[in-house]
Coordinates of N, CA and C in Angstrom, one line a residue:
X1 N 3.1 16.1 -26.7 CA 2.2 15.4 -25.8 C 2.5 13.9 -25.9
X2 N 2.6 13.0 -24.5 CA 2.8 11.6 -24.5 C 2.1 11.0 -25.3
X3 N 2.3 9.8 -25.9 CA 1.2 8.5 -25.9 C 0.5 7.7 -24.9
X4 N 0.9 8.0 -23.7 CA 0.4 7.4 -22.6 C 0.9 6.1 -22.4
X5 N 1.0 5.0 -21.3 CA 1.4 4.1 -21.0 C 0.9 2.9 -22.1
X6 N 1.7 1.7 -22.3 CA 1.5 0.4 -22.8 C 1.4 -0.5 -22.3
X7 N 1.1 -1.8 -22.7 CA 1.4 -2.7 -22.1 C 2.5 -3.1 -21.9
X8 N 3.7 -2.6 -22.7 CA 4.9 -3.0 -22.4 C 5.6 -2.3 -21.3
X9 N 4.9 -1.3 -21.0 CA 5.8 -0.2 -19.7 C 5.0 -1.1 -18.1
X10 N 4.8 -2.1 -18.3 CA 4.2 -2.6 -17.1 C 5.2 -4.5 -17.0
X11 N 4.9 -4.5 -15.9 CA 5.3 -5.9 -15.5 C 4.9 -6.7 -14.2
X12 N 4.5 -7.7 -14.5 CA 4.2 -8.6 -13.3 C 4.3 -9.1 -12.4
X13 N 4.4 -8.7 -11.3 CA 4.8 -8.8 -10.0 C 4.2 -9.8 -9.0
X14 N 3.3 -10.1 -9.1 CA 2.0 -10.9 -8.4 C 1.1 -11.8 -9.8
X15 N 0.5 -13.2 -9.4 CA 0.0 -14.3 -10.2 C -0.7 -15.2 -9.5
X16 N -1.8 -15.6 -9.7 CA -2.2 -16.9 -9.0 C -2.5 -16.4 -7.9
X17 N -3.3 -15.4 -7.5 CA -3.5 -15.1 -6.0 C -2.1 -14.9 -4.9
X18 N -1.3 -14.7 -5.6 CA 0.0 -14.4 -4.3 C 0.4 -16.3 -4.1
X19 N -0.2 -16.9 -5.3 CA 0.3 -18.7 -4.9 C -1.2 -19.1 -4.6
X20 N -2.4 -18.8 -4.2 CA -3.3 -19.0 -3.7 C -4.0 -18.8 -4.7
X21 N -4.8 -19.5 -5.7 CA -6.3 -18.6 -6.3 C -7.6 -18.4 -5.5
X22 N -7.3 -19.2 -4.1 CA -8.5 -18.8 -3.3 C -8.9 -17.2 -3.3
X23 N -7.7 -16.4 -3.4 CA -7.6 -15.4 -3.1 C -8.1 -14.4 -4.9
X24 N -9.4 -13.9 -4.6 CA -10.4 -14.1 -5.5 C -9.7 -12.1 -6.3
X25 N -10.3 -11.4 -5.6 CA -9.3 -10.2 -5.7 C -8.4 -9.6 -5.2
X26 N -7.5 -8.9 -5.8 CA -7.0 -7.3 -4.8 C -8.0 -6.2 -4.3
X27 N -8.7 -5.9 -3.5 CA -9.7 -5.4 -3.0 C -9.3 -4.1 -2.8
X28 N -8.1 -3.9 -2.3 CA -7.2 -2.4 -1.8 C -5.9 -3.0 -1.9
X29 N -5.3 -1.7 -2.0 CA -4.0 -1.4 -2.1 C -3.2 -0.2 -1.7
X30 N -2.5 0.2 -0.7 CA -1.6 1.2 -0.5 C -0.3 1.0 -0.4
X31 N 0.4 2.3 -0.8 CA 2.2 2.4 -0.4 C 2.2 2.7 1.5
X32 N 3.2 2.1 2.6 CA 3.4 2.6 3.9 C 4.4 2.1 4.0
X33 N 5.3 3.2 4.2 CA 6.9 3.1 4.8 C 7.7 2.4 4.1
X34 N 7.4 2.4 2.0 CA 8.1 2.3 1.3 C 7.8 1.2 1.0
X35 N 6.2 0.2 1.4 CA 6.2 -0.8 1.2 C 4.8 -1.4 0.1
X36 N 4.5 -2.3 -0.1 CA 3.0 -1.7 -1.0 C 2.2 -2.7 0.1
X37 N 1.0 -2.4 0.2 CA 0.3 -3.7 0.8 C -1.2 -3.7 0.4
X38 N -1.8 -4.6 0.1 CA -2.5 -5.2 -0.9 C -3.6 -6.3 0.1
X39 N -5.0 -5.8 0.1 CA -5.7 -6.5 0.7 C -6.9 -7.6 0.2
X40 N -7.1 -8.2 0.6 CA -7.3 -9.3 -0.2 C -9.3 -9.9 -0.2
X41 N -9.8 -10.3 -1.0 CA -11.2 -11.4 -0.5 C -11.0 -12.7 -1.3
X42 N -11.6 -13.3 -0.5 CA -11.4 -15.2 -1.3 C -13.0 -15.6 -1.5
X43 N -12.7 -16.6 -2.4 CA -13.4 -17.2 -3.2 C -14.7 -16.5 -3.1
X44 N -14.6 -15.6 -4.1 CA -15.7 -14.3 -4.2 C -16.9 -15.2 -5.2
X45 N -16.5 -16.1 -5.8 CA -18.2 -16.3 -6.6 C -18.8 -17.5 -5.4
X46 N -18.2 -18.4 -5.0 CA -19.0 -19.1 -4.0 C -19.8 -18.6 -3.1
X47 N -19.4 -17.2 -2.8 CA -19.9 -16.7 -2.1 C -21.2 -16.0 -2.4
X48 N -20.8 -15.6 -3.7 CA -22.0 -14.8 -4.8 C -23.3 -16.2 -4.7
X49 N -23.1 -17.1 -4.7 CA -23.5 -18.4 -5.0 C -24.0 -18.6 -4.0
X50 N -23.8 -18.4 -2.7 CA -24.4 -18.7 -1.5 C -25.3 -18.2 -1.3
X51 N -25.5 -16.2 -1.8 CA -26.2 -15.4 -1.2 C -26.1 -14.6 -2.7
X52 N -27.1 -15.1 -3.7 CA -26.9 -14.5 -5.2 C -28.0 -13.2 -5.2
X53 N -27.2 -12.2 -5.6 CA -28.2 -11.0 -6.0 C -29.4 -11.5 -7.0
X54 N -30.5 -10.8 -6.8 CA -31.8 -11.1 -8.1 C -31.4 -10.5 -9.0
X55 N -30.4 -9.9 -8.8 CA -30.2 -9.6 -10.6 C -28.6 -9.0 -11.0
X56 N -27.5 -9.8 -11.7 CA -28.5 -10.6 -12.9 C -28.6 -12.0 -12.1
X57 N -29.4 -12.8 -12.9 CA -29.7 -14.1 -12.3 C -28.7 -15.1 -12.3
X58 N -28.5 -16.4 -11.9 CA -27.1 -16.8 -11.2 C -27.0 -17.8 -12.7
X59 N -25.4 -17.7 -12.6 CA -24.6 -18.3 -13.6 C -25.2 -20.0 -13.9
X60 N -25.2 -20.2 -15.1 CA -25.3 -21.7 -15.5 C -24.0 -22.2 -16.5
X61 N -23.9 -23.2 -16.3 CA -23.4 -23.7 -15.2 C -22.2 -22.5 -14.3
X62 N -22.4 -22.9 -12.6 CA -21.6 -21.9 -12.3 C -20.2 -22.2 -12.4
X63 N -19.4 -21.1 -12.6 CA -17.6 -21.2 -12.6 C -16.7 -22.2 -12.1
X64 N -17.5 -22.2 -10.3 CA -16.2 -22.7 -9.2 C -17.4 -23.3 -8.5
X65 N -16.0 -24.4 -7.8 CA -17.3 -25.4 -6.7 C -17.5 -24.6 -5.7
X66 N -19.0 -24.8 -5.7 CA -19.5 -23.8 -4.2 C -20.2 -24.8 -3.5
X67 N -19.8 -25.5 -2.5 CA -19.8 -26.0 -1.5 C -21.4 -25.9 -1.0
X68 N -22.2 -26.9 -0.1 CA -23.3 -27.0 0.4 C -22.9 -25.7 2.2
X69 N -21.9 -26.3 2.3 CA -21.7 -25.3 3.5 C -20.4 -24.3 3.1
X70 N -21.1 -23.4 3.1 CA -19.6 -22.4 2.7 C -18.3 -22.5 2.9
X71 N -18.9 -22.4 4.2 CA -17.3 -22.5 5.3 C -16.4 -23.5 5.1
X72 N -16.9 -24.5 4.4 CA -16.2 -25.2 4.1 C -14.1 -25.0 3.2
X73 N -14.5 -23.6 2.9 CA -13.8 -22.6 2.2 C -12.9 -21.6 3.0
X74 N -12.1 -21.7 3.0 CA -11.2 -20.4 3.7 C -11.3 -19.5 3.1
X75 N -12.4 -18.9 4.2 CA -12.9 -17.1 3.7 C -11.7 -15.9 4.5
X76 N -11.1 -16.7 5.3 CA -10.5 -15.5 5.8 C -9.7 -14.6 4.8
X77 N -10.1 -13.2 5.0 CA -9.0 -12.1 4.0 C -7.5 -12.1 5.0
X78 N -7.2 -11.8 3.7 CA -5.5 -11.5 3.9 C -4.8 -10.4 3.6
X79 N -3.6 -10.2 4.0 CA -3.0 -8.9 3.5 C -1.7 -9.0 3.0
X80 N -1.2 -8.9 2.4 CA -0.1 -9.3 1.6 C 1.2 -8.1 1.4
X81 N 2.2 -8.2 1.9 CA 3.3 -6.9 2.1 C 4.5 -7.3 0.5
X82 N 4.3 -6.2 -0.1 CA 5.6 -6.4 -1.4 C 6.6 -5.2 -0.8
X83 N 8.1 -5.9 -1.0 CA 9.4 -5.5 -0.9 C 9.8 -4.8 -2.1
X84 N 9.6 -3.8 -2.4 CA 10.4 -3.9 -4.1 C 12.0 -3.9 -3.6
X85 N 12.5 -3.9 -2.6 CA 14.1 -3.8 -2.8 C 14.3 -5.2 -3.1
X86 N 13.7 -6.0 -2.3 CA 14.2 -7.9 -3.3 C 13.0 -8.3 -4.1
X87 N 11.6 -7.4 -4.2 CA 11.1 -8.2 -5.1 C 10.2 -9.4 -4.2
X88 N 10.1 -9.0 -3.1 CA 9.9 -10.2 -2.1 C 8.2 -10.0 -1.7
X89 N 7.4 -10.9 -1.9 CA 6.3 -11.0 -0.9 C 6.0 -11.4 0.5
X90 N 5.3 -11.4 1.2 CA 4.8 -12.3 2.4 C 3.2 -11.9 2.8
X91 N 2.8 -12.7 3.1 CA 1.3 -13.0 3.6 C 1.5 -12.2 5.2
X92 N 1.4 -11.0 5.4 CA 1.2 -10.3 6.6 C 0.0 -10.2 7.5
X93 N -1.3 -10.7 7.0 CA -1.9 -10.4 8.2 C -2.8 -11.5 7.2
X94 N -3.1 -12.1 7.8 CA -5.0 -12.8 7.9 C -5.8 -12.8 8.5
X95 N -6.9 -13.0 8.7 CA -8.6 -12.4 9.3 C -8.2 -13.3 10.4
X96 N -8.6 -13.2 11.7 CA -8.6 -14.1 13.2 C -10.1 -14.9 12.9
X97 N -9.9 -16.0 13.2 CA -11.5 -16.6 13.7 C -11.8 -15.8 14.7
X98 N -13.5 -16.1 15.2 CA -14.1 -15.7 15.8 C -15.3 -16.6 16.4
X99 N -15.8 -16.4 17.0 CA -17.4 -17.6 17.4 C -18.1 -16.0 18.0
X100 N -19.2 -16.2 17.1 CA -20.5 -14.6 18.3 C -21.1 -16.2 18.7
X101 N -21.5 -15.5 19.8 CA -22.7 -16.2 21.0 C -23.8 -16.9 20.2
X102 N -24.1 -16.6 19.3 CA -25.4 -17.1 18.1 C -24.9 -17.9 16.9
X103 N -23.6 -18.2 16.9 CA -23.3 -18.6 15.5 C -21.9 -19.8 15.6
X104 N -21.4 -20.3 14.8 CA -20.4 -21.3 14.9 C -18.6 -20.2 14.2
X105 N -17.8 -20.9 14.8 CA -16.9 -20.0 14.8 C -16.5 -19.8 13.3
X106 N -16.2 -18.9 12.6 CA -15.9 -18.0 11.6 C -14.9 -16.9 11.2
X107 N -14.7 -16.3 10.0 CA -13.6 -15.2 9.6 C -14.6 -14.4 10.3
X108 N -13.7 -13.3 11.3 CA -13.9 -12.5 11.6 C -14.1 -11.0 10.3
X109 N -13.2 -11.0 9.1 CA -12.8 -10.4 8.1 C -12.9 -11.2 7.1
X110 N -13.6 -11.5 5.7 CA -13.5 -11.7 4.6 C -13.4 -10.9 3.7
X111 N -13.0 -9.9 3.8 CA -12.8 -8.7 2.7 C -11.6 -7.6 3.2
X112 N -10.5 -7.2 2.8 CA -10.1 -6.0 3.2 C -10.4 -4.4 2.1
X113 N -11.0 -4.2 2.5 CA -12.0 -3.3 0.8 C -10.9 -1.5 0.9
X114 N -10.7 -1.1 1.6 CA -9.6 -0.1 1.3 C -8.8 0.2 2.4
X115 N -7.8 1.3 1.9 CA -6.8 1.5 2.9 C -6.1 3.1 2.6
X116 N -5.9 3.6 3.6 CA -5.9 5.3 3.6 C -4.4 5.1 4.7
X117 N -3.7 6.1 4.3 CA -3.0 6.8 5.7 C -3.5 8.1 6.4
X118 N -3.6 7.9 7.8 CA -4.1 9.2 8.4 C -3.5 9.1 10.0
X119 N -3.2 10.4 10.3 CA -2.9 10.4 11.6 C -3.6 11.1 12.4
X120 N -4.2 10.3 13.5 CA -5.4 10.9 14.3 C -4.5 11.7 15.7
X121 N -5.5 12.0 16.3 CA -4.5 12.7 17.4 C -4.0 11.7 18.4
X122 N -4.0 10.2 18.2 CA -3.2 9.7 18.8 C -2.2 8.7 18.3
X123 N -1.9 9.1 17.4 CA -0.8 8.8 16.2 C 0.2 9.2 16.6
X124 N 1.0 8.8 16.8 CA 2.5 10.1 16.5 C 2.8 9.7 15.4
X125 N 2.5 9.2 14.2 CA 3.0 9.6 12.8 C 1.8 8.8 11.9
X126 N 2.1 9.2 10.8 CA 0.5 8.7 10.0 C 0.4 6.9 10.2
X127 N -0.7 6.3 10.2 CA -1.1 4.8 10.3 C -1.8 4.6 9.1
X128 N -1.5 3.5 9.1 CA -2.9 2.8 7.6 C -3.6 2.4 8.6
X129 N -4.5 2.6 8.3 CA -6.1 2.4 8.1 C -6.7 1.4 7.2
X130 N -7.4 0.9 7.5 CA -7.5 -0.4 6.7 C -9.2 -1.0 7.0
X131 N -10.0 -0.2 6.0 CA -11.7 -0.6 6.2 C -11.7 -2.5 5.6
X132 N -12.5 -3.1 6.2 CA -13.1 -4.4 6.1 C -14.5 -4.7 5.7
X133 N -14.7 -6.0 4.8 CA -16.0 -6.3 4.5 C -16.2 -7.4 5.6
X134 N -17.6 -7.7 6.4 CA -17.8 -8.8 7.4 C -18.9 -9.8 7.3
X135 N -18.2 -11.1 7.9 CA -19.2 -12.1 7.3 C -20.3 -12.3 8.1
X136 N -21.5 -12.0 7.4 CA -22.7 -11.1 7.8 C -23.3 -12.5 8.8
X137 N -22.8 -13.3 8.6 CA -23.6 -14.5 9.4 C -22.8 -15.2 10.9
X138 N -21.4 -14.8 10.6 CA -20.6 -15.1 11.7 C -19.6 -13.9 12.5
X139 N -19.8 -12.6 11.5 CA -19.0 -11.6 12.2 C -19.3 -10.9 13.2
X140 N -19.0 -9.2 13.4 CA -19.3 -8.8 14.6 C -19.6 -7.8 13.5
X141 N -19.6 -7.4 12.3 CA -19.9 -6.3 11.7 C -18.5 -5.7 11.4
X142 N -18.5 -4.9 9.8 CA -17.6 -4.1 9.3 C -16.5 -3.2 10.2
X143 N -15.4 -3.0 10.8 CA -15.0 -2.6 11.6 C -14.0 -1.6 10.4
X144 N -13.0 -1.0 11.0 CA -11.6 -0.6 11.0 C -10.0 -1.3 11.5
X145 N -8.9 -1.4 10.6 CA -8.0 -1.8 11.1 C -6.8 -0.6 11.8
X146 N -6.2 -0.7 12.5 CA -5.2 0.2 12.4 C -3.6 -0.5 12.3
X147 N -2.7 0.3 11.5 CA -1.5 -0.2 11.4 C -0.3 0.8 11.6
X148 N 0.4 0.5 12.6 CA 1.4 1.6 12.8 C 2.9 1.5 12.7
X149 N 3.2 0.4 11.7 CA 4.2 0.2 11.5 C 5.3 -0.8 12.3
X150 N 4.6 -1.3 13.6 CA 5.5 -2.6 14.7 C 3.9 -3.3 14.6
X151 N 4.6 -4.7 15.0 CA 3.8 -5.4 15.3 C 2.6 -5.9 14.3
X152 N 1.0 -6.1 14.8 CA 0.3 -6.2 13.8 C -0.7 -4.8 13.5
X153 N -1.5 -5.2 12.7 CA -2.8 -4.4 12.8 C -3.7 -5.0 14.0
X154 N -4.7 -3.5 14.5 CA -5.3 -3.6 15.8 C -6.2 -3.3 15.1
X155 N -7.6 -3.7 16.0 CA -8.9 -3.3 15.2 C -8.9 -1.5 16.0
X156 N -9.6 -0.1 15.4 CA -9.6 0.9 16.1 C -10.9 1.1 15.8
X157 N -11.1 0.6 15.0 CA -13.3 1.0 15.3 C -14.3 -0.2 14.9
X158 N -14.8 -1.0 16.2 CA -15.7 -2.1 16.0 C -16.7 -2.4 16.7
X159 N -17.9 -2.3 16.2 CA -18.4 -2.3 14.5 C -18.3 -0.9 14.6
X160 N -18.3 -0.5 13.1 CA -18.4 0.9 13.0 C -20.1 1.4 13.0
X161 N -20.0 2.7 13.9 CA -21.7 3.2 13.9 C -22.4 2.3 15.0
X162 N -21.6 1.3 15.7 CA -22.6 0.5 16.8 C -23.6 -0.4 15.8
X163 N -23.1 -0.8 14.7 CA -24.3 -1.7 14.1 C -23.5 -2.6 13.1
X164 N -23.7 -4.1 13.9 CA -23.0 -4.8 13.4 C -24.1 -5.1 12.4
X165 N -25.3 -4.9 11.9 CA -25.8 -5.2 9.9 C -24.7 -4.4 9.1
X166 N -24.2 -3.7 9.8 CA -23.3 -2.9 8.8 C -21.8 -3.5 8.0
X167 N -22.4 -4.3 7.0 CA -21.3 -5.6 6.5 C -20.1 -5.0 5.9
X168 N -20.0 -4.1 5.3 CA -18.9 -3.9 4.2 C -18.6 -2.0 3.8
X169 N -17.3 -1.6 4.4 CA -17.1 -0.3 4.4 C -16.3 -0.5 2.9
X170 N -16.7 0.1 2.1 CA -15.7 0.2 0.3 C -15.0 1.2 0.4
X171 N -15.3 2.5 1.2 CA -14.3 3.6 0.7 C -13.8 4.1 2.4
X172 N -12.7 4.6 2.4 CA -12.0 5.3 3.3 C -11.2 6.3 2.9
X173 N -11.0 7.3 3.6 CA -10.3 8.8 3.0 C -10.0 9.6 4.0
X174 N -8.8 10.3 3.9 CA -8.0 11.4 5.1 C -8.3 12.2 4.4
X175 N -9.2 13.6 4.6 CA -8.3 15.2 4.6 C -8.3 16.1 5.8
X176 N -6.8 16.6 5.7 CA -6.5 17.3 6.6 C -6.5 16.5 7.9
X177 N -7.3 16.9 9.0 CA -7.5 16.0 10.0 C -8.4 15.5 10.2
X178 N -8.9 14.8 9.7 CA -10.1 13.9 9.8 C -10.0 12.7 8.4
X179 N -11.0 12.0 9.6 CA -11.4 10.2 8.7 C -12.4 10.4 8.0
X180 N -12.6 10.0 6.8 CA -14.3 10.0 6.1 C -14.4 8.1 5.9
X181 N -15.5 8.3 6.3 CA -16.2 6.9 5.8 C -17.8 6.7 4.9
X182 N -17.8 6.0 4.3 CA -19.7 5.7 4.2 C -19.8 4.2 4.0
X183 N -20.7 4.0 5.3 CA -21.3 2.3 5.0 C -21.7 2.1 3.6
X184 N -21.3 0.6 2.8 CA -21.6 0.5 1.7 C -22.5 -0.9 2.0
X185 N -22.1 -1.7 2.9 CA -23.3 -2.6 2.6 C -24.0 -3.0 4.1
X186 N -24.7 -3.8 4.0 CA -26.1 -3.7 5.1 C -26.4 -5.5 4.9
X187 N -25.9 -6.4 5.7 CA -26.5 -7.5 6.1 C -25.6 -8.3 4.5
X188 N -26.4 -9.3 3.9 CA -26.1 -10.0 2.4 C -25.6 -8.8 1.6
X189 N -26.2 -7.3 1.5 CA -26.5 -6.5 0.4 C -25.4 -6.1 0.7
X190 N -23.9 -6.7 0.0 CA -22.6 -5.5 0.5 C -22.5 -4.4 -0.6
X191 N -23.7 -3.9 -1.4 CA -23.3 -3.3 -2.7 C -24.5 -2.5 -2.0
X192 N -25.4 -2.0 -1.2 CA -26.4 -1.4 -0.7 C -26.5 -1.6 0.6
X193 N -26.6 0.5 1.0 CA -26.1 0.3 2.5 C -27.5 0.4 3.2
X194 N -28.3 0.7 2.8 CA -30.1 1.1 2.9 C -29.9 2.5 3.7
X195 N -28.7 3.3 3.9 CA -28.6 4.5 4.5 C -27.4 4.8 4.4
X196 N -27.8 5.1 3.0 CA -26.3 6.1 2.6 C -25.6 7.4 2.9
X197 N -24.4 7.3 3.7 CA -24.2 8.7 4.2 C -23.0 8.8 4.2
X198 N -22.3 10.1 4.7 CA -20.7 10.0 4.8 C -20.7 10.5 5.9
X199 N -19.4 9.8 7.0 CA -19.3 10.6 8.1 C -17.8 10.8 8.5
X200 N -17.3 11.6 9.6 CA -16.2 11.8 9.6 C -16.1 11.6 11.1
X201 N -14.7 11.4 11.7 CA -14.2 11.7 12.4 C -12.7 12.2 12.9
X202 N -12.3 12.8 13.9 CA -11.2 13.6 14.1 C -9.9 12.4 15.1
X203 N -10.7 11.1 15.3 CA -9.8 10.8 16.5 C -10.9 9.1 16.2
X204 N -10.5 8.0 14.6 CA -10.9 6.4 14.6 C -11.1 6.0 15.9
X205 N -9.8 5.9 16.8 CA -9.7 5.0 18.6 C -11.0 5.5 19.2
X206 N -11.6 6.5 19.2 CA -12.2 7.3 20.1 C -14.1 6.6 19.4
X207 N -14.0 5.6 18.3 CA -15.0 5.3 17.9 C -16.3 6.2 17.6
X208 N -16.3 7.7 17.4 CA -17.6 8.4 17.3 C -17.4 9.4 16.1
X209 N -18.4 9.1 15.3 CA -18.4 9.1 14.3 C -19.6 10.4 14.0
X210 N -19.2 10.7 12.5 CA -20.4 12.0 12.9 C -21.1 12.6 11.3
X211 N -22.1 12.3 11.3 CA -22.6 12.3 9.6 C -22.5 13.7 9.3
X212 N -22.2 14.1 7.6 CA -21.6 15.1 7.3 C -22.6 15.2 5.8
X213 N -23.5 14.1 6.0 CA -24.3 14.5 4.8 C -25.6 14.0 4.7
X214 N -26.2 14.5 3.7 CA -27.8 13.9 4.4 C -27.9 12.7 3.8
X215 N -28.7 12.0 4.5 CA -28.8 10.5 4.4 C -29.4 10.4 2.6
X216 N -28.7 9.3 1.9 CA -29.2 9.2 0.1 C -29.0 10.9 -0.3
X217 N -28.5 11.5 -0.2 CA -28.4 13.0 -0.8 C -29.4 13.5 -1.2
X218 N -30.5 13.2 -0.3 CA -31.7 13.6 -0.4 C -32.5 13.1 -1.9
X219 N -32.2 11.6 -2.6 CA -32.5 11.5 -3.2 C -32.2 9.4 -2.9
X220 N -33.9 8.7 -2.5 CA -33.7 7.4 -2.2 C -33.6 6.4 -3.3
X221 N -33.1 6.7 -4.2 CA -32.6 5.9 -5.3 C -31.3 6.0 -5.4
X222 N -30.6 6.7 -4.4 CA -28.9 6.2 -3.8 C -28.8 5.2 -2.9
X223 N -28.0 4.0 -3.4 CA -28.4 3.1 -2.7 C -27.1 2.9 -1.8
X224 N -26.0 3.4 -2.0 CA -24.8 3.6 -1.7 C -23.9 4.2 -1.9
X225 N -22.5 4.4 -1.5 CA -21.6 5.5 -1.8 C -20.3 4.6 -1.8
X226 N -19.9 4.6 -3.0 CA -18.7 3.4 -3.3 C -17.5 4.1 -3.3
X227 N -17.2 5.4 -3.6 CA -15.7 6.3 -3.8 C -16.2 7.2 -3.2
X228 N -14.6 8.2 -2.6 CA -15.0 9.1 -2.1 C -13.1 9.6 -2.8
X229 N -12.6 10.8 -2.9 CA -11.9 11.7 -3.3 C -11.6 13.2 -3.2

């Protein structure tokens, strides 16, 4: 029987946010077409700072400068492509601004929270998929990305469910032929969806979505659904 991995059987490939410490975590990460790509959220405690959970109660003194106006901050998420044949990185996608009718212009995306391969029926070969967290004061709501290997990522489902409170999708998953999703956050609360469910669908573009479980698993002290496997 092994001893299992060390610290020595690992090495460092990424530091400093990709050059950036704005870039607060790795949020997701997948292999596509031999490549790794790695999605990103920035300056994650300013944000904690802006819009602080009751519990636990907010840091003294806090970490990092959090700004009187957030925005002052480049929230936009990013996505980051590694080469292992040279070892090479590049900054492949970042969030677009945006302006809604009600609000001043903003990241459309400040989070890319996971990423799946699946091929829908209008795929001709598997896509990443790529769920988003959204900025609940300037977005349009949590959507879907799709990636097919040319070009960029396109949005394929936005907002997801028709309800832009729906801030922050954490888990995404293929089996067989179908998409699973479950909203994880709801407005500020991206850690609580206030209607936890899973739903699937057969065809992301086609936007219709279809619950596959009962809402909190019949039990309202589920406040959300973070993994799915």
């Amino acid at each position: 029987m092994g001893t299992g991995l060390e610290a020595s059987d690992f090495a460092r490939i990424a530091e400093n946010g990709f050059g950036d410490p704005q870039n607060s975590y790795a949020f997701s990460m997948h292999w596509f077409e031999d490549e790794l790509y790695v999605g990103t959220v920035r300056n994650m405690l300013a944000m904690i700072n802006f819009a602080p959970p009751p519990h636990p109660t907010r840091l003294d003194p806090w970490p990092v400068r959090a700004p009187r106006n957030l925005y002052e901050l480049d929230l936009h998420a990013q996505v980051w492509r590694y080469r292992p044949a040279d070892g090479r990185w590049e900054r492949f996608y970042t969030s677009p601004t945006i302006a809604r009718d009600d609000a001043e212009p903003g990241p459309r995306d400040i989070g890319y929270r996971h990423m799946t391969l699946f091929q829908g029926p209008r795929d001709p070969a598997p896509a990443l998929y790529i769920s988003s967290a959204a900025s609940n004061s300037r977005g349009l709501g949590a959507h879907i990305l799709r990636y097919r290997g040319a070009d960029r990522p396109v949005t394929a489902s936005r907002p997801v469910l028709g309800d832009r409170e729906v801030s922050t999708l954490r888990t995404l998953r293929a089996f067989r032929d179908r998409l699973y999703m479950a909203p994880t956050g709801k407005g500020r609360a991206w850690n609580a969806s206030g209607y936890p469910c899973v739903y699937e669908t057969r065809d992301p573009l086609a936007g219709r979505w279809r619950a596959v479980s009962p809402p909190f698993f019949g039990d309202e002290r589920n406040e959300a659904l973070y993994c799915m496997a």
